[in-house]
Short mmCIF file of C-alpha atoms in Angstrom, two decimals:
data_model
loop_
_atom_site.label_atom_id
_atom_site.label_comp_id
_atom_site.label_asym_id
_atom_site.label_seq_id
_atom_site.Cartn_x
_atom_site.Cartn_y
_atom_site.Cartn_z
CA GLY A 1 4.80 9.13 -19.06
CA ALA A 2 6.36 8.30 -15.72
CA GLY A 3 4.63 6.83 -12.69
CA VAL A 4 2.67 8.40 -9.87
CA SER A 5 4.29 11.51 -8.52
CA GLN A 6 3.74 13.21 -5.20
CA SER A 7 4.75 16.58 -3.86
CA PRO A 8 6.24 17.74 -1.70
CA ARG A 9 8.41 14.72 -0.88
CA TYR A 10 9.03 16.06 2.61
CA LYS A 11 7.05 18.49 4.70
CA VAL A 12 7.75 19.80 8.13
CA ALA A 13 4.82 21.58 9.78
CA LYS A 14 4.28 23.20 13.11
CA ARG A 15 1.44 21.81 15.13
CA GLY A 16 -1.77 23.63 14.18
CA GLN A 17 -0.59 24.42 10.66
CA ASP A 18 -2.64 23.37 7.60
CA VAL A 19 -0.88 21.27 4.93
CA ALA A 20 -1.79 20.19 1.40
CA LEU A 21 -0.28 17.14 -0.24
CA ARG A 22 -0.49 16.63 -3.95
CA CYS A 23 -0.75 13.48 -6.05
CA ASP A 24 -0.34 13.26 -9.82
CA PRO A 25 -1.59 9.84 -10.85
CA ILE A 26 -0.68 8.03 -14.04
CA SER A 27 -2.56 9.65 -16.91
CA GLY A 28 -5.89 8.00 -17.61
CA HIS A 29 -6.03 6.05 -14.40
CA VAL A 30 -9.57 5.79 -13.06
CA SER A 31 -8.99 4.97 -9.45
CA LEU A 32 -6.95 6.92 -6.93
CA PHE A 33 -6.22 5.93 -3.33
CA TRP A 34 -4.64 7.70 -0.39
CA TYR A 35 -2.89 5.76 2.38
CA GLN A 36 -1.17 6.71 5.62
CA GLN A 37 1.91 4.74 6.56
CA ALA A 38 3.31 5.02 10.05
CA LEU A 39 6.93 4.06 10.67
CA GLY A 40 7.40 0.32 10.58
CA GLN A 41 3.78 -0.36 9.58
CA GLY A 42 1.93 -1.18 6.46
CA PRO A 43 -0.06 1.46 4.59
CA GLU A 44 -3.53 2.17 5.99
CA PHE A 45 -6.39 3.05 3.70
CA LEU A 46 -7.65 6.62 3.93
CA THR A 47 -9.86 7.31 0.96
CA TYR A 48 -10.67 6.25 -2.61
CA PHE A 49 -11.77 8.07 -5.75
CA GLN A 50 -13.20 6.74 -8.93
CA ASN A 51 -12.62 9.56 -11.43
CA GLU A 52 -13.78 12.70 -9.53
CA ALA A 53 -16.14 10.88 -7.18
CA GLN A 54 -14.96 10.15 -3.68
CA LEU A 55 -16.55 6.73 -3.14
CA ASP A 56 -15.07 5.88 0.22
CA LYS A 57 -13.58 8.16 2.86
CA SER A 58 -14.14 5.87 5.81
CA GLY A 59 -10.39 5.67 6.54
CA LEU A 60 -9.90 9.38 7.11
CA PRO A 61 -8.98 9.60 10.82
CA SER A 62 -10.86 12.80 11.58
CA ASP A 63 -12.71 15.72 10.07
CA ARG A 64 -9.38 17.53 9.87
CA PHE A 65 -8.56 15.38 6.87
CA PHE A 66 -10.03 16.24 3.52
CA ALA A 67 -9.32 14.94 0.05
CA GLU A 68 -10.46 16.05 -3.37
CA ARG A 69 -9.99 15.14 -7.03
CA PRO A 70 -12.06 17.78 -8.77
CA GLU A 71 -11.28 16.91 -12.41
CA GLY A 72 -10.63 13.22 -12.01
CA SER A 73 -6.90 13.48 -12.27
CA VAL A 74 -4.77 15.34 -9.75
CA SER A 75 -5.74 14.81 -6.12
CA THR A 76 -4.97 16.85 -2.98
CA LEU A 77 -5.04 15.59 0.58
CA LYS A 78 -5.44 18.42 3.01
CA ILE A 79 -4.85 18.19 6.75
CA GLN A 80 -6.06 21.07 8.87
CA ARG A 81 -4.69 21.99 12.22
CA THR A 82 -2.03 19.33 12.08
CA GLN A 83 -1.20 17.30 15.21
CA GLN A 84 1.92 15.35 16.05
CA GLU A 85 0.08 12.08 15.52
CA ASP A 86 -0.42 13.09 11.89
CA SER A 87 3.32 12.52 11.32
CA ALA A 88 3.61 9.74 8.79
CA VAL A 89 4.25 8.99 5.14
CA TYR A 90 1.23 9.69 2.95
CA LEU A 91 1.09 7.47 -0.07
CA CYS A 92 -0.96 7.90 -3.20
CA ALA A 93 -1.75 5.12 -5.60
CA SER A 94 -3.59 4.98 -8.90
CA SER A 95 -5.08 2.15 -10.87
CA PRO A 96 -6.40 1.88 -14.43
CA LEU A 97 -9.27 -0.22 -13.13
CA ALA A 98 -12.44 0.96 -11.37
CA ALA A 99 -12.01 -1.76 -8.78
CA GLY A 100 -8.61 -0.41 -7.95
CA GLU A 101 -6.64 -3.52 -8.64
CA THR A 102 -3.06 -3.30 -9.77
CA GLN A 103 -2.29 -0.11 -7.91
CA TYR A 104 0.82 1.85 -8.72
CA PHE A 105 2.18 3.79 -5.80
CA GLY A 106 3.94 7.13 -5.69
CA PRO A 107 7.02 7.69 -3.55
CA GLY A 108 4.99 9.25 -0.77
CA THR A 109 5.17 12.52 1.16
CA ARG A 110 6.87 12.30 4.56
CA LEU A 111 5.10 14.65 6.92
CA LEU A 112 6.64 15.62 10.22
CA VAL A 113 4.59 17.69 12.62
CA LEU A 114 6.56 19.39 15.35
CA GLY B 1 -12.13 -4.71 11.32
CA GLU B 2 -9.94 -6.41 8.83
CA SER B 3 -6.73 -8.04 9.86
CA VAL B 4 -3.86 -8.96 7.60
CA GLY B 5 -0.75 -10.00 9.43
CA LEU B 6 2.60 -11.53 8.81
CA HIS B 7 4.10 -14.37 10.87
CA LEU B 8 7.73 -13.23 10.81
CA PRO B 9 8.77 -9.60 11.02
CA THR B 10 12.32 -10.26 9.82
CA LEU B 11 13.69 -12.93 7.52
CA SER B 12 17.38 -13.38 6.74
CA VAL B 13 18.44 -15.62 3.86
CA GLN B 14 21.64 -16.40 2.06
CA GLU B 15 22.02 -15.12 -1.47
CA GLY B 16 20.91 -17.82 -3.91
CA ASP B 17 18.58 -19.52 -1.45
CA ASN B 18 14.82 -19.51 -1.77
CA SER B 19 12.77 -17.21 0.50
CA ILE B 20 9.28 -17.81 1.78
CA ILE B 21 7.29 -14.94 3.31
CA ASN B 22 4.00 -15.78 5.01
CA CYS B 23 0.85 -13.82 5.63
CA ALA B 24 -2.45 -14.54 7.38
CA TYR B 25 -5.66 -12.78 6.57
CA SER B 26 -8.93 -12.72 8.44
CA ASN B 27 -11.63 -11.88 5.97
CA SER B 28 -12.84 -14.96 4.14
CA ALA B 29 -14.83 -12.70 1.81
CA SER B 30 -11.70 -11.10 0.37
CA ASP B 31 -11.34 -12.02 -3.26
CA TYR B 32 -8.07 -10.49 -4.39
CA PHE B 33 -4.61 -10.53 -2.78
CA ILE B 34 -1.46 -8.71 -3.67
CA TRP B 35 2.19 -8.81 -2.64
CA TYR B 36 4.16 -5.57 -2.62
CA LYS B 37 7.84 -4.84 -2.12
CA GLN B 38 8.86 -1.60 -0.50
CA GLU B 39 12.40 -0.31 -0.48
CA SER B 40 13.52 2.38 1.90
CA GLY B 41 12.17 5.82 0.94
CA LYS B 42 10.02 4.45 -1.86
CA GLY B 43 6.39 3.56 -2.35
CA PRO B 44 5.26 -0.04 -2.45
CA GLN B 45 5.97 -1.79 -5.73
CA PHE B 46 3.56 -4.42 -7.12
CA ILE B 47 5.08 -7.92 -7.29
CA ILE B 48 2.33 -10.37 -7.93
CA ASP B 49 -1.36 -10.85 -7.34
CA ILE B 50 -3.80 -13.73 -7.06
CA ARG B 51 -7.59 -14.03 -7.08
CA SER B 52 -9.48 -16.18 -4.65
CA ASN B 53 -10.48 -18.63 -7.35
CA MET B 54 -6.82 -19.66 -7.70
CA ASP B 55 -4.46 -21.33 -5.28
CA LYS B 56 -1.16 -20.63 -7.05
CA ARG B 57 0.27 -18.14 -9.45
CA GLN B 58 3.76 -17.80 -10.78
CA GLY B 59 5.74 -14.87 -12.01
CA GLN B 60 9.35 -14.33 -12.75
CA ARG B 61 11.23 -15.88 -9.77
CA VAL B 62 8.14 -15.38 -7.58
CA THR B 63 5.26 -17.62 -6.73
CA VAL B 64 2.20 -16.77 -4.65
CA LEU B 65 0.26 -19.50 -2.90
CA LEU B 66 -3.20 -19.02 -1.45
CA ASN B 67 -4.76 -21.38 1.04
CA LYS B 68 -8.33 -20.27 1.61
CA THR B 69 -9.04 -23.01 4.06
CA VAL B 70 -6.64 -21.58 6.64
CA LYS B 71 -6.67 -18.04 5.20
CA HIS B 72 -2.99 -18.05 4.49
CA LEU B 73 -0.96 -16.44 1.74
CA SER B 74 2.71 -16.94 1.00
CA LEU B 75 5.30 -15.44 -1.36
CA GLN B 76 8.11 -17.56 -2.56
CA ILE B 77 11.15 -15.93 -4.11
CA ALA B 78 13.54 -18.26 -5.93
CA ALA B 79 17.28 -17.70 -5.99
CA THR B 80 17.08 -14.66 -3.72
CA GLN B 81 19.31 -11.77 -4.76
CA PRO B 82 20.67 -8.80 -2.80
CA GLY B 83 18.30 -6.59 -4.72
CA ASP B 84 15.41 -8.44 -3.14
CA SER B 85 16.25 -6.95 0.22
CA ALA B 86 13.26 -4.88 1.21
CA VAL B 87 10.06 -4.98 3.28
CA TYR B 88 7.32 -7.11 1.81
CA PHE B 89 3.63 -6.53 2.40
CA CYS B 90 0.65 -8.62 1.62
CA ALA B 91 -2.65 -6.93 1.04
CA GLU B 92 -6.22 -8.12 0.65
CA THR B 93 -9.13 -6.31 -0.87
CA ASN B 94 -12.72 -6.09 0.18
CA PHE B 95 -15.11 -3.68 -1.57
CA ASN B 96 -12.32 -1.53 -3.04
CA LYS B 97 -10.53 -1.24 0.27
CA PHE B 98 -7.08 -2.58 0.47
CA TYR B 99 -5.83 -3.85 3.83
CA PHE B 100 -2.11 -4.24 4.27
CA GLY B 101 -0.19 -6.33 6.77
CA SER B 102 2.55 -4.85 8.86
CA GLY B 103 5.31 -6.20 6.66
CA THR B 104 8.25 -8.61 6.70
CA LYS B 105 11.78 -7.33 6.28
CA LEU B 106 13.84 -9.55 4.04
CA ASN B 107 17.63 -9.41 4.49
CA VAL B 108 19.71 -11.11 1.83
CA LYS B 109 23.17 -11.99 3.01
CA PRO B 110 25.92 -12.13 0.34
#
């Protein structure tokens, strides 16, 4: 019933640790997006799914970043061997439209890598 | 790459006044534009959108203007209220990618 949810809301990781961030989109939404938002900046596109298909992953900063949406609903963003520069808020958004318009954002996961 | 930017990083207005937040974009092929409001600790919240075949769209207390000639987008908020205090982002889309500007912080003074 509610909007997009993300978990955990906060994550502190030691450098080199792997993390997994979860996104529960609004039920039935076709499109799902992941964004990275640095402090004081606008969100930056990471990747986009249409149902279970990852149609665009050009925004992922390195091969340490991996996203999946195996059943076309819940999505996970995984970051391997985290680095300090990975510290940011990771936002997930879903849309009922294949083109991704009218995106509804979750509250984000704030990741701090020490 | 794409570039969506805002002219003013911070805007202070008196409660009850009208606010105008501006945004420039660089990709003339973008066909859809959105304004978002983001409060501290929350995700961006959709305010209003506009397609490139329009130059004006009105919502409740908000109006978006699009000038494709100079690639400029603005958000007008009428009778600004304290609850309007937030960071506002414009975004443009190109082939399912959404490009956000860096944001304007709106401070509403009582």
